[in-house]
mmCIF file with all atom_site columns, C-alpha atoms in Angstrom:
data_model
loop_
_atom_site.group_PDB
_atom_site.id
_atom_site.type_symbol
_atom_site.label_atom_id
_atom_site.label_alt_id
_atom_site.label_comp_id
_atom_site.label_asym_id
_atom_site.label_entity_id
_atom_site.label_seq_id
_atom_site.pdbx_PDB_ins_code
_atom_site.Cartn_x
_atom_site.Cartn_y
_atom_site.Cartn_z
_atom_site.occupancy
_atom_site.B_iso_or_equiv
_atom_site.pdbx_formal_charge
_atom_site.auth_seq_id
_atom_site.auth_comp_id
_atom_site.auth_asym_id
_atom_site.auth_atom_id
_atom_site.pdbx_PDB_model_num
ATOM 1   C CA . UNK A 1 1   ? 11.666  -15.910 -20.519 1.00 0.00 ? 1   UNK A CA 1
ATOM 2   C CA . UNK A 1 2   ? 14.085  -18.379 -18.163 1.00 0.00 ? 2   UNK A CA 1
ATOM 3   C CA . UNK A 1 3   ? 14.008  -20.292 -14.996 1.00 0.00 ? 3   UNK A CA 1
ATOM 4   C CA . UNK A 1 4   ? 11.212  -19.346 -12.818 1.00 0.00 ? 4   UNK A CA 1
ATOM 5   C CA . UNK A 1 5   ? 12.873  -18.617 -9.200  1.00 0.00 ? 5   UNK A CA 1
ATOM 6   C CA . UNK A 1 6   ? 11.993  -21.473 -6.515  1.00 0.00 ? 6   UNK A CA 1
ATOM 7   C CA . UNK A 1 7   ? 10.085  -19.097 -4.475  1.00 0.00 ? 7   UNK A CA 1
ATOM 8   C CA . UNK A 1 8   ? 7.496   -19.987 -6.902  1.00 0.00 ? 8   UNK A CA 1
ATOM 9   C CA . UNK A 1 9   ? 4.893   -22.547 -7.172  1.00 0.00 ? 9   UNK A CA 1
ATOM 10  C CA . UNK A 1 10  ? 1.398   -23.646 -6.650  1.00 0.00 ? 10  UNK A CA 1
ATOM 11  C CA . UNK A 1 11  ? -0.471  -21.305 -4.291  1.00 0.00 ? 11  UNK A CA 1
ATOM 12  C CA . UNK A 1 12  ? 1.682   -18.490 -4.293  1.00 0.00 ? 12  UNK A CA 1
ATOM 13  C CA . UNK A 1 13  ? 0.436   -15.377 -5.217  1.00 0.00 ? 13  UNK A CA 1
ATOM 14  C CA . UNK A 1 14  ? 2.378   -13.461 -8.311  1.00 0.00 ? 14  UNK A CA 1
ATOM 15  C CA . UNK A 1 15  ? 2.612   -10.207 -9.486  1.00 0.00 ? 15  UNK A CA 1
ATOM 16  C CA . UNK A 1 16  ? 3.172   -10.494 -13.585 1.00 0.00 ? 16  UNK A CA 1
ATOM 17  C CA . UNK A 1 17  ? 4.425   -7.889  -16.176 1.00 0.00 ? 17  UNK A CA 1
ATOM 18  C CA . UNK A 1 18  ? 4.754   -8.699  -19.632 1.00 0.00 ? 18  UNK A CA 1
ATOM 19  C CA . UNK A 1 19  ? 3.219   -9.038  -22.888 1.00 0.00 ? 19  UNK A CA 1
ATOM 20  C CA . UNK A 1 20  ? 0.265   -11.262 -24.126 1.00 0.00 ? 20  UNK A CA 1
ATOM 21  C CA . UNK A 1 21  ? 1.528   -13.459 -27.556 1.00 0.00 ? 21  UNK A CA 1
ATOM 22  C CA . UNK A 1 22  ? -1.189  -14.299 -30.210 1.00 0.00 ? 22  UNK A CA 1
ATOM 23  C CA . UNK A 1 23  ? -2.070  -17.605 -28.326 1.00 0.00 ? 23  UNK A CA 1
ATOM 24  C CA . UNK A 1 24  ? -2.759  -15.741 -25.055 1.00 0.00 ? 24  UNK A CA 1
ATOM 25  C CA . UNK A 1 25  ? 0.135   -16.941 -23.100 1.00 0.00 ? 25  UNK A CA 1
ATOM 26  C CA . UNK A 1 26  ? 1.733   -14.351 -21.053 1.00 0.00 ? 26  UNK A CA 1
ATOM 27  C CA . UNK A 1 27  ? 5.701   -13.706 -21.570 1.00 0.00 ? 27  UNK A CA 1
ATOM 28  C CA . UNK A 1 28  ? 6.552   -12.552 -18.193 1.00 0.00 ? 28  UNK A CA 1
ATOM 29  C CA . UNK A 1 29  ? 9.334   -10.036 -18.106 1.00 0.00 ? 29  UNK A CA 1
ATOM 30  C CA . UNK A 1 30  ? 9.340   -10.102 -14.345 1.00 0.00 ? 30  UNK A CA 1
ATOM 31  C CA . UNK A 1 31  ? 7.379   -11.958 -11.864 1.00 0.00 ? 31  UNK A CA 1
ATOM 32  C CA . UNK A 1 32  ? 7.227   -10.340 -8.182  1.00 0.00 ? 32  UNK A CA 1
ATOM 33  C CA . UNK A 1 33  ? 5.599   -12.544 -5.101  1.00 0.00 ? 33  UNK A CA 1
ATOM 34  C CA . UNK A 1 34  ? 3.122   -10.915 -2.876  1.00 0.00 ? 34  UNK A CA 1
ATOM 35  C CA . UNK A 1 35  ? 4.826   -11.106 0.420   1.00 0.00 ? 35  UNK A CA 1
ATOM 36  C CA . UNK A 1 36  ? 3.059   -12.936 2.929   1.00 0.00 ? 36  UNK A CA 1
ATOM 37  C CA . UNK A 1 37  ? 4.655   -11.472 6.025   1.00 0.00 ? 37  UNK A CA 1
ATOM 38  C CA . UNK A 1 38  ? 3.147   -7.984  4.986   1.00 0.00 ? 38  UNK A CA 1
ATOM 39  C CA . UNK A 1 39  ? 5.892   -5.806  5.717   1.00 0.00 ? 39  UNK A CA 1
ATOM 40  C CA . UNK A 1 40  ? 7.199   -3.185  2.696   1.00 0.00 ? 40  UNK A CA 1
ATOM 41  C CA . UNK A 1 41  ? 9.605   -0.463  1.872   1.00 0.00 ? 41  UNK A CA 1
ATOM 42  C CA . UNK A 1 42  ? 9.250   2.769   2.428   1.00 0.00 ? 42  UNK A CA 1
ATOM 43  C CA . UNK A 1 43  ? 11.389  3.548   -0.473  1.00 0.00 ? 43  UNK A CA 1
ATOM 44  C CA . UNK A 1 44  ? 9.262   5.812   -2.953  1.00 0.00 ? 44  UNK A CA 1
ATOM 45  C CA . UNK A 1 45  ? 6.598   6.886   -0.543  1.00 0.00 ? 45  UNK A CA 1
ATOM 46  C CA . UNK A 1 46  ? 5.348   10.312  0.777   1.00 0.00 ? 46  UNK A CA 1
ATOM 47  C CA . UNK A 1 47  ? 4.811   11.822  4.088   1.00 0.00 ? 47  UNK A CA 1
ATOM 48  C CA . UNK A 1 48  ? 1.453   12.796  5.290   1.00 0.00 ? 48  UNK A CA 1
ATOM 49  C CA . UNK A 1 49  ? 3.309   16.454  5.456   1.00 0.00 ? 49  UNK A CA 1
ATOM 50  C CA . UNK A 1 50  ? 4.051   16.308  1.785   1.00 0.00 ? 50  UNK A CA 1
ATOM 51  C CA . UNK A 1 51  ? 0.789   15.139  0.281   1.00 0.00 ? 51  UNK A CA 1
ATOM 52  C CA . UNK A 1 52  ? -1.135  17.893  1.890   1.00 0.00 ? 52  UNK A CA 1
ATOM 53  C CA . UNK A 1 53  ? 1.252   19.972  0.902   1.00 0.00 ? 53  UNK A CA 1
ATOM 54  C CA . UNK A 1 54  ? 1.180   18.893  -2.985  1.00 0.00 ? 54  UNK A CA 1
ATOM 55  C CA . UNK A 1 55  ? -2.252  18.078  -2.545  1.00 0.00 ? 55  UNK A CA 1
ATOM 56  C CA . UNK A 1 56  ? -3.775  19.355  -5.465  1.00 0.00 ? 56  UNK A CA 1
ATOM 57  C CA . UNK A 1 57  ? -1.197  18.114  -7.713  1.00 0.00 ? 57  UNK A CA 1
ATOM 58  C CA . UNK A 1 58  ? -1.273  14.581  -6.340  1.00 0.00 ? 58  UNK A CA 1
ATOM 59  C CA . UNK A 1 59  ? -5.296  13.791  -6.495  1.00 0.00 ? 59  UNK A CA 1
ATOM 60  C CA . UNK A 1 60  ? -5.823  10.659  -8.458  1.00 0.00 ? 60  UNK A CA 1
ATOM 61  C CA . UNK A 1 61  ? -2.352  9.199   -8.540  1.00 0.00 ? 61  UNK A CA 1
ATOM 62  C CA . UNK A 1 62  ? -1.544  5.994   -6.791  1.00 0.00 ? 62  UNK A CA 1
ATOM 63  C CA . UNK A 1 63  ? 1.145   7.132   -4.293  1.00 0.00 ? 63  UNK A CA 1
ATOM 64  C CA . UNK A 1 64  ? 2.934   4.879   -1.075  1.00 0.00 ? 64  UNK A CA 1
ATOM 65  C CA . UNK A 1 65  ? 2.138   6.946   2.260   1.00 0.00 ? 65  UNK A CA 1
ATOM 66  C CA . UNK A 1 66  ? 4.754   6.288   4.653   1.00 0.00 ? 66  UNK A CA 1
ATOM 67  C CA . UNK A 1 67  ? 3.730   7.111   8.520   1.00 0.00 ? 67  UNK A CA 1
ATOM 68  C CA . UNK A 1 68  ? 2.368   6.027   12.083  1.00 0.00 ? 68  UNK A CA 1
ATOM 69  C CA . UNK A 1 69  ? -1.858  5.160   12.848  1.00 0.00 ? 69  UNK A CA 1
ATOM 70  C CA . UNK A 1 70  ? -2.580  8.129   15.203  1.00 0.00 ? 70  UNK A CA 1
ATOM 71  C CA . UNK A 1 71  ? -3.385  6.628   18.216  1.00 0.00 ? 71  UNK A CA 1
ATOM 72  C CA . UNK A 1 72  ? -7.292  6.424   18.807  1.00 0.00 ? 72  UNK A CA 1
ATOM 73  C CA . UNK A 1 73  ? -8.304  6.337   15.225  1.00 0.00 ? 73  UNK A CA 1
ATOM 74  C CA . UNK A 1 74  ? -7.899  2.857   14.607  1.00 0.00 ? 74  UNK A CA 1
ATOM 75  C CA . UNK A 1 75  ? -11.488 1.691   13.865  1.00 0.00 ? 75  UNK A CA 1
ATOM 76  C CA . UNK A 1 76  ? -13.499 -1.646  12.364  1.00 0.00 ? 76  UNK A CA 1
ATOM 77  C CA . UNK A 1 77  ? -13.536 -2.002  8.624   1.00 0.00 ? 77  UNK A CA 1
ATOM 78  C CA . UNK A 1 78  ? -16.587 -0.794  6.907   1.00 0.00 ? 78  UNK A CA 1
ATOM 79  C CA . UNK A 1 79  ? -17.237 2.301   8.775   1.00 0.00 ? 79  UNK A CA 1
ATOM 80  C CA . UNK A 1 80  ? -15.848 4.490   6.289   1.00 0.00 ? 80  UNK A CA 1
ATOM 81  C CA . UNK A 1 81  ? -12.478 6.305   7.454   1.00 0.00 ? 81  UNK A CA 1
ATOM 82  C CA . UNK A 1 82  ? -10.291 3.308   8.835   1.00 0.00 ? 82  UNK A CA 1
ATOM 83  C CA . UNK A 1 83  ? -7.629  5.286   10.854  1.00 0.00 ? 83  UNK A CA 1
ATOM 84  C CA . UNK A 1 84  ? -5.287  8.205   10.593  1.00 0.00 ? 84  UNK A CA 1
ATOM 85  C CA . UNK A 1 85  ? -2.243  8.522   9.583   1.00 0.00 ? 85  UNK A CA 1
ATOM 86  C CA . UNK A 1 86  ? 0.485   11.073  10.493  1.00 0.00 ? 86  UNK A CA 1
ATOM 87  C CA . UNK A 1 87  ? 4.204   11.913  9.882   1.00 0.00 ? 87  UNK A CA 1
ATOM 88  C CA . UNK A 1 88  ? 6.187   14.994  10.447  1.00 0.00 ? 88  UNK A CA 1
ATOM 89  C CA . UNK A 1 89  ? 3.169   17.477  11.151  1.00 0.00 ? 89  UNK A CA 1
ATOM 90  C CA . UNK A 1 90  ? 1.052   16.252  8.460   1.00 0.00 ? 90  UNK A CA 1
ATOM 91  C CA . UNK A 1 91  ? -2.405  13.966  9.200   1.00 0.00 ? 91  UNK A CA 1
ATOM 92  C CA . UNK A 1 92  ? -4.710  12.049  6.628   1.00 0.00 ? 92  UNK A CA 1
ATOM 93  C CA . UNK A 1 93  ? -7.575  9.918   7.051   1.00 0.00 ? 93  UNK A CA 1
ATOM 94  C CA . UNK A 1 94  ? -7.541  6.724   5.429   1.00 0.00 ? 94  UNK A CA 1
ATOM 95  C CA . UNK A 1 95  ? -10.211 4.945   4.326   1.00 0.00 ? 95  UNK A CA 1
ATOM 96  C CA . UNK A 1 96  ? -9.797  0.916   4.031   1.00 0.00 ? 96  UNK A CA 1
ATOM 97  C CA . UNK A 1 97  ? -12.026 -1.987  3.800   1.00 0.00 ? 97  UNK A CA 1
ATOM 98  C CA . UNK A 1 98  ? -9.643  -5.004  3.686   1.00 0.00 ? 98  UNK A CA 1
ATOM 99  C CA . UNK A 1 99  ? -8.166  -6.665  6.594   1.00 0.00 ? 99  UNK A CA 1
ATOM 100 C CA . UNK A 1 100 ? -5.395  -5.464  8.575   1.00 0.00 ? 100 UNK A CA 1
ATOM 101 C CA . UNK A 1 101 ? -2.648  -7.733  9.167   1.00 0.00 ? 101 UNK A CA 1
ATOM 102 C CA . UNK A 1 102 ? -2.665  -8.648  12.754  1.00 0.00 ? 102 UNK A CA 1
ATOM 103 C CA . UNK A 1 103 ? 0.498   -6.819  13.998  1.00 0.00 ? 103 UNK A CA 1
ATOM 104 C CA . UNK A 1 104 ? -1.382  -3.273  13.372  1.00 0.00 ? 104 UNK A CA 1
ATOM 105 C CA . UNK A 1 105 ? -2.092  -1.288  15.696  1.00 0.00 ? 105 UNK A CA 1
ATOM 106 C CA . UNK A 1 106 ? -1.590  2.317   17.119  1.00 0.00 ? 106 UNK A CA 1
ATOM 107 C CA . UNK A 1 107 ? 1.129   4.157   16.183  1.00 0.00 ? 107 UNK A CA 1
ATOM 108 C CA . UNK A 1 108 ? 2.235   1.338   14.222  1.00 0.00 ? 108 UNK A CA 1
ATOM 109 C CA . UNK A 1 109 ? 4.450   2.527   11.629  1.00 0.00 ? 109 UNK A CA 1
ATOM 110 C CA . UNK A 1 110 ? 2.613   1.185   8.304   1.00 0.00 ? 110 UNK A CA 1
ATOM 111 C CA . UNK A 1 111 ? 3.008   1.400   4.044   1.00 0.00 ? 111 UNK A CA 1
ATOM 112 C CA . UNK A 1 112 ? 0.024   2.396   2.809   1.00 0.00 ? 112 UNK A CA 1
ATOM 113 C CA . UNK A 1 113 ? -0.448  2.007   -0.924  1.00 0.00 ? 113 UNK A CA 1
ATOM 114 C CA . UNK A 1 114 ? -3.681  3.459   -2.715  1.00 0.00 ? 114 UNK A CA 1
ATOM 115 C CA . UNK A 1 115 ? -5.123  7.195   -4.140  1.00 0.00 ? 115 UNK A CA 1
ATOM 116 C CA . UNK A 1 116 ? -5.449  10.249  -2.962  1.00 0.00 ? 116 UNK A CA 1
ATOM 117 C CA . UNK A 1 117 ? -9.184  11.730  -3.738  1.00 0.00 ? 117 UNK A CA 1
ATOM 118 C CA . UNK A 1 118 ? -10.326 15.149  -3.962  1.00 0.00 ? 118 UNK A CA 1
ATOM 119 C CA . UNK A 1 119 ? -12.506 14.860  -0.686  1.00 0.00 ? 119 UNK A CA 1
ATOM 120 C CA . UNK A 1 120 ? -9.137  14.721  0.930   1.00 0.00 ? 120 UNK A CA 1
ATOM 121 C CA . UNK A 1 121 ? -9.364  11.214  1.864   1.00 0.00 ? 121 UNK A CA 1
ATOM 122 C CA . UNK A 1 122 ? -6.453  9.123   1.273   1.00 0.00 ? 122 UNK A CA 1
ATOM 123 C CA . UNK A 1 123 ? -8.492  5.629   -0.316  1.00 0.00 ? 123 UNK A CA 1
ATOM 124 C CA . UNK A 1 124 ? -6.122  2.906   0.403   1.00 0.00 ? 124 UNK A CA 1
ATOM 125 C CA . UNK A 1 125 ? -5.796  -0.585  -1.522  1.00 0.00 ? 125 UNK A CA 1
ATOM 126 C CA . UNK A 1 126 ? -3.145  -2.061  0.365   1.00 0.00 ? 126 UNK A CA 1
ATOM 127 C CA . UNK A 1 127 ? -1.848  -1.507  4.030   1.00 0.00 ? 127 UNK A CA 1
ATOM 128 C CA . UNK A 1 128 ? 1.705   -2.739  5.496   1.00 0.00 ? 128 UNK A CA 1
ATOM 129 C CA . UNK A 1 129 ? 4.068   -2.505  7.973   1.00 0.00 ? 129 UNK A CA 1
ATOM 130 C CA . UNK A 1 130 ? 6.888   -0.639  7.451   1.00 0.00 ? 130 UNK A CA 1
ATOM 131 C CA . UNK A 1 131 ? 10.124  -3.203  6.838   1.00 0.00 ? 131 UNK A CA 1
ATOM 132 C CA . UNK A 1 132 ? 12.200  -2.469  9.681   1.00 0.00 ? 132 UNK A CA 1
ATOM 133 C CA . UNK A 1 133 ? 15.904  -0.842  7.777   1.00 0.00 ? 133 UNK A CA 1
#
């Protein structure tokens, strides 16, 4: 309910929460763009070090992974394991199938948003680069 902010309009892709009313019109309670510029915060995510360390605990919850593409891992999409990540001692393999954004590339320092499976594959649904503090 209110003014919808001005970095909203036609095109622009929105995140929505909120509640459906009988006639199917969504009452946002908050509205969130999708950057464009694909950077993210680090606030909230994990270290590679941490999720194997919690591993069991952690399969099947969406987590943020916070770290660097080891260098030499970087492959093309659909070849299963897309990279590796690493941060302080820890490394996981990440599997990806979407693009990358363009910037990426090794030992970038990247976001990367997704599930942690029991075949201790990290399966990622969203890959950025870490917003510079």
């Amino acid at each position: 309910e209110g003014p919808v902010s001005a970095t909203f309009g036609n095109g622009i892709v929105a995140i929505c929460t909120g509640k459906l009313d009988d006639r199917g019109i969504l009452r946002a309670s908050e509205m969130v763009t999708k950057c464009p510029s694909k950077y993210e915060s680090a606030e909230g995510s994990v270290t590679a070090e941490y999720l194997l360390e919690n591993s069991d605990r952690l399969i099947g919850q969406e987590l943020k992974l916070a770290g660097y593409i080891k260098t030499g891992t970087l492959v093309a999409a659909g070849q299963g394991e897309r990279f590796i990540i690493y941060s302080q001692g820890g490394e996981v393999p990440v599997a990806y199938d979407g693009a990358l954004p363009d910037e990426v590339k090794d030992e970038s320092s990247i976001i990367v948003t997704g599930v942690w499976t029991d075949s201790g594959r990290f399966e990622a649904t969203d890959i950025a680069l870490k917003e510079v503090q």
